[in-house]
Amino acid sequence: MIQFTSKGIYCIPGKFYLDPWQPVDLAIITHGHADHARPGMKKYLCHHFTVGILKSRIGPDIQVEGLAYNESIHINGVKISLHPAGHIIGSAQIRMEYRGKVTVFTGDYKLQDDGLSTPFEPVKCHELITESTFGLPIYRWESVEMQNQRLNAWIMQNQGYKKTSVFIGYSLGKSQRILNAVKDMGEIYVHYSIAKLNMAYSDAGINLPSYQIIDPTTDMKHLDGKIILLPPALLDTKLLQKIPHVAYAICSGWMQIRGARRWRSADAGFAISDHADWNGLLQAVKESGAEKVYVTHGQTASFSKYLNEIGIGAEEVNTNYGEELSV
């Protein structure tokens, strides 16, 4: 049913692509991150909550249709439905059924419930196409409660030293988790790119804590001692340098590895990710019951090798997914 092409993952009978990286006629999109939802498609199909994200990121005039979770449609004889992936708001696994065979494309996902995204639901299938961003045993996440406690403790430490707490996290998904985690710790300011995507949560009926938007054209003295959220693109910019008494932390699954924080000279690093850890990946694969597993991006060689060793047929495939600090 599936073919891996230079344009993306192609459903042969359905004549559509899954998260393609080259322009195609019909793209079914798992979620709104830029490496999975790219411009140039004639038509997009995604979850209802992702529609606004695509219009915000790609353009207001794109042709896009939204589906609810577990709602089914047929395209050229292929039955298609979307199922919660737990990655970010609106993230979905794509289930395709054709002549009794079921293939599922997970996109990016996590099994950990962050309290904002619709929790992951396993989907039974014959073939599974899965990511493996953190497909090594070293990657095992702490509970969301413990992660939040660590963020708050760091803010309290900074407040004791009259420091301004700056968190670096991806604008869609990660920043909203941080915002929700530190809501009781003081005044919060966010970059406009984060505020823009916060609207997707508001439109979905998810109430985020109150915040103010940073005006980069003004003096930054009023931010002294506050809590600030910035996207990774601003790590090495003048905006960060203008904020007084900065202590900044990177929030990413890569921070699980000792030394990753020093790599960016950060004051702190928190292993918080919107991707499944090692245990989550294994659980998702096993619960799918898939006879064949295709491993797309991340630790593809290691994860596919391990799956084969435990009796699950797997192979790695090349794709154009993956962003360094969005995880």
XYZ file of C-alpha atoms in Angstrom:
327
model
C 0.000 0.000 0.000
C 2.896 2.367 0.831
C 5.841 3.512 -1.247
C 8.736 5.648 -0.004
C 9.505 8.198 -2.723
C 11.645 11.281 -3.256
C 8.579 13.459 -2.579
C 7.458 11.686 0.566
C 5.519 8.666 1.793
C 3.031 7.726 -0.908
C -0.183 5.710 -0.597
C -0.330 3.895 -3.935
C -4.063 3.060 -4.220
C -5.148 6.302 -2.531
C -2.886 8.488 -4.703
C -2.006 10.789 -1.815
C 1.078 11.524 0.286
C 1.737 11.551 4.026
C 3.654 14.604 5.319
C 5.444 15.084 1.969
C 8.492 17.326 1.679
C 7.945 18.149 -2.019
C 4.812 19.713 -3.584
C 2.051 17.185 -4.358
C -1.661 17.288 -5.203
C -2.961 15.910 -1.889
C -1.053 15.818 1.394
C -2.429 14.255 4.568
C -0.652 15.993 7.437
C -0.011 14.498 10.877
C 0.679 17.797 12.680
C 1.717 21.419 12.265
C 5.491 21.345 12.793
C 7.423 22.682 9.817
C 9.253 19.458 8.963
C 5.938 17.617 8.543
C 3.721 20.375 7.145
C 5.381 22.164 4.251
C 4.161 24.769 1.763
C 3.337 24.119 -1.867
C 0.673 21.401 -1.675
C -2.480 21.812 -3.783
C -4.632 20.440 -0.971
C -4.087 19.539 2.680
C -6.036 17.180 4.920
C -5.419 17.213 8.693
C -7.117 17.255 12.087
C -9.477 20.162 12.784
C -7.115 21.645 15.383
C -4.255 21.683 12.858
C -6.167 23.659 10.211
C -5.537 27.019 11.890
C -1.882 26.170 12.479
C -1.341 25.425 8.792
C -3.088 28.631 7.754
C -0.991 30.608 10.219
C 2.284 29.030 9.203
C 1.830 28.398 5.457
C -0.803 30.910 4.368
C -4.436 31.864 4.951
C -5.492 30.932 1.415
C -4.304 27.321 1.320
C -6.877 24.657 0.474
C -7.195 22.592 3.660
C -9.845 20.238 5.043
C -10.140 19.190 8.683
C -11.234 15.882 10.177
C -12.124 14.913 13.727
C -10.395 12.044 15.498
C -11.892 8.664 14.501
C -13.898 10.239 11.659
C -13.591 8.177 8.474
C -13.477 9.216 4.839
C -12.673 7.312 1.645
C -10.181 8.427 -0.990
C -9.883 6.249 -4.096
C -11.085 3.222 -2.164
C -8.798 3.765 0.839
C -10.536 4.249 4.195
C -8.749 6.987 6.130
C -9.105 8.059 9.739
C -7.046 10.154 12.170
C -6.198 9.074 15.719
C -4.558 10.964 18.612
C -0.752 10.980 18.573
C -0.204 12.928 21.810
C 2.628 14.926 20.232
C 1.138 18.433 20.153
C -2.316 19.926 19.693
C -4.060 18.325 16.711
C -1.324 15.746 16.127
C -2.674 12.589 14.543
C -1.723 9.128 13.453
C -3.006 8.369 9.965
C -4.799 5.029 9.625
C -5.263 3.670 6.090
C -7.300 0.571 5.270
C -7.429 -1.003 1.821
C -8.799 -4.445 0.943
C -8.514 -5.646 4.527
C -4.956 -4.424 5.128
C -4.297 -1.624 7.616
C -1.255 0.660 7.592
C -0.677 3.369 10.210
C 1.671 6.336 9.972
C 2.363 7.736 13.431
C 4.035 10.996 12.464
C 5.637 12.335 15.653
C 4.095 11.098 18.887
C 4.496 10.595 22.616
C 2.688 8.404 25.119
C 3.257 10.802 28.013
C 0.109 12.873 28.687
C 1.190 16.536 28.872
C -2.254 17.767 29.919
C -2.701 19.850 26.757
C -2.574 17.479 23.775
C -5.164 14.766 23.192
C -3.485 11.666 24.702
C -1.980 9.026 22.424
C -4.191 6.092 21.462
C -2.718 2.837 20.100
C -4.049 1.757 16.708
C -3.976 -1.869 15.573
C -2.460 -2.423 12.140
C -0.548 -4.788 9.866
C 2.119 -2.206 8.985
C 3.372 0.631 11.174
C 5.457 3.602 10.071
C 7.045 5.064 13.200
C 9.522 7.740 14.152
C 12.505 6.903 16.397
C 13.854 10.313 17.429
C 14.818 9.012 20.860
C 15.171 5.353 19.969
C 17.984 4.554 22.409
C 17.620 3.155 25.969
C 19.303 6.234 27.475
C 16.209 8.306 26.701
C 13.661 7.742 29.481
C 11.570 10.741 30.515
C 10.660 11.696 34.049
C 6.965 12.168 34.824
C 5.341 15.419 33.718
C 4.847 16.288 37.392
C 8.575 15.895 38.112
C 9.496 17.880 34.999
C 7.251 20.736 36.109
C 8.701 20.662 39.619
C 12.201 21.020 38.188
C 11.185 24.044 36.089
C 9.609 25.752 39.095
C 12.565 24.985 41.364
C 14.918 26.554 38.822
C 12.802 29.706 38.683
C 12.835 29.932 42.482
C 16.612 29.570 42.458
C 16.921 32.350 39.882
C 14.593 34.587 41.843
C 16.845 34.147 44.865
C 19.783 35.392 42.818
C 17.766 38.213 41.180
C 17.979 36.477 37.816
C 15.572 36.580 34.871
C 14.426 33.060 33.934
C 14.418 32.497 30.173
C 13.190 29.202 28.726
C 14.098 28.158 25.195
C 11.491 25.877 23.644
C 9.851 25.313 20.284
C 7.005 27.741 19.580
C 4.405 25.038 18.974
C 3.901 22.410 21.649
C 6.905 22.893 23.913
C 6.294 26.539 24.775
C 2.683 25.880 25.725
C 3.796 23.067 28.035
C 6.323 25.371 29.720
C 3.753 28.145 30.002
C 1.328 25.785 31.678
C 4.010 24.413 34.026
C 5.249 27.771 35.383
C 1.910 29.615 35.557
C 2.102 30.224 39.324
C 5.704 31.414 39.468
C 5.380 35.060 38.384
C 4.760 37.324 35.402
C 5.265 35.538 32.106
C 6.343 37.080 28.813
C 6.458 35.269 25.470
C 7.799 36.058 22.018
C 5.122 36.973 19.482
C 5.816 33.786 17.469
C 4.725 31.785 20.517
C 1.711 34.028 21.189
C 0.625 33.591 17.568
C 0.496 29.813 17.935
C -1.151 30.048 21.344
C -4.241 31.046 19.389
C -4.531 27.468 18.118
C -5.021 26.344 21.702
C -7.574 29.074 22.384
C -9.488 28.136 19.239
C -9.558 24.527 20.466
C -11.038 25.608 23.794
C -7.823 25.105 25.774
C -7.248 27.891 28.274
C -3.586 28.774 28.690
C -2.267 30.856 31.619
C -2.108 34.624 31.185
C 1.005 36.129 29.595
C 2.272 39.270 27.934
C 3.988 39.615 24.574
C 7.542 40.921 24.355
C 7.998 44.052 22.269
C 11.563 43.689 20.894
C 11.680 47.374 19.910
C 11.429 48.601 23.508
C 13.899 48.686 26.379
C 14.069 45.342 28.178
C 14.646 46.605 31.715
C 11.020 45.931 32.649
C 11.673 42.206 32.059
C 14.193 42.031 34.891
C 13.295 39.127 37.177
C 10.387 37.953 35.034
C 9.766 34.591 33.308
C 10.341 34.632 29.550
C 9.670 32.083 26.791
C 11.625 32.293 23.533
C 11.898 30.021 20.467
C 15.280 28.363 19.664
C 15.874 30.702 16.708
C 16.532 33.549 19.168
C 19.263 31.753 21.125
C 22.144 33.722 19.627
C 20.407 37.017 18.909
C 20.534 40.529 20.347
C 17.087 40.094 21.892
C 18.389 37.552 24.373
C 21.403 39.768 25.066
C 19.169 42.769 25.817
C 17.288 41.001 28.613
C 18.842 41.948 31.984
C 20.371 39.396 34.383
C 19.607 36.418 32.167
C 19.761 32.795 33.153
C 18.507 30.666 30.279
C 17.504 27.022 30.020
C 16.989 24.792 26.997
C 13.981 22.472 27.157
C 14.578 19.521 24.847
C 14.850 15.765 24.986
C 18.495 16.137 23.976
C 19.168 17.537 27.441
C 18.900 13.957 28.738
C 22.532 13.488 27.730
C 25.073 14.973 30.091
C 27.063 17.649 28.295
C 24.247 18.712 25.949
C 23.660 21.832 28.063
C 27.322 22.852 27.794
C 27.108 22.414 24.039
C 25.004 25.588 23.917
C 26.551 27.205 27.048
C 23.124 27.243 28.675
C 22.654 27.810 32.382
C 20.359 24.796 32.622
C 18.872 22.048 30.512
C 15.609 20.179 31.030
C 14.838 16.870 29.320
C 11.297 17.698 28.270
C 10.186 16.324 24.920
C 7.078 16.025 22.788
C 8.427 12.763 21.373
C 8.200 9.270 22.806
C 11.135 8.019 24.849
C 12.616 4.530 24.485
C 9.896 2.838 26.522
C 7.176 4.797 24.764
C 8.412 3.805 21.318
C 8.535 0.130 22.255
C 5.096 0.248 23.847
C 3.554 1.928 20.794
C 5.061 -0.617 18.418
C 3.994 -3.604 20.517
C 0.459 -2.312 21.104
C -0.016 -1.780 17.357
C 0.447 -5.506 16.763
C 2.175 -4.662 13.480
C 3.812 -7.474 11.542
C 6.060 -5.005 9.731
C 7.537 -1.758 11.056
C 9.161 1.009 9.017
C 11.367 3.347 11.072
C 11.586 6.841 9.610
C 13.677 9.436 11.447
C 15.913 9.595 14.482
C 17.788 6.540 15.762
C 16.590 4.479 12.824
C 19.445 1.952 12.656
C 19.536 1.203 16.379
C 15.789 1.039 16.867
C 15.063 -1.108 13.796
C 17.914 -3.462 14.769
C 16.471 -3.902 18.253
C 12.976 -4.560 16.915
C 14.339 -7.291 14.651
C 16.221 -8.811 17.594
C 12.984 -9.146 19.599
C 11.139 -10.710 16.682
C 9.373 -7.703 15.125
C 10.224 -7.293 11.448
C 11.576 -3.783 10.920
C 13.588 -1.728 8.463
C 14.815 1.839 8.364
C 13.752 4.273 5.654
C 15.072 7.694 4.672
C 12.843 10.737 5.144
C 13.274 14.495 5.502
C 11.815 14.791 8.993
C 13.465 15.990 12.173
C 14.305 19.341 13.795
C 17.113 19.728 16.299
C 15.533 21.771 19.093
C 11.857 21.153 18.430
C 12.021 17.914 20.340
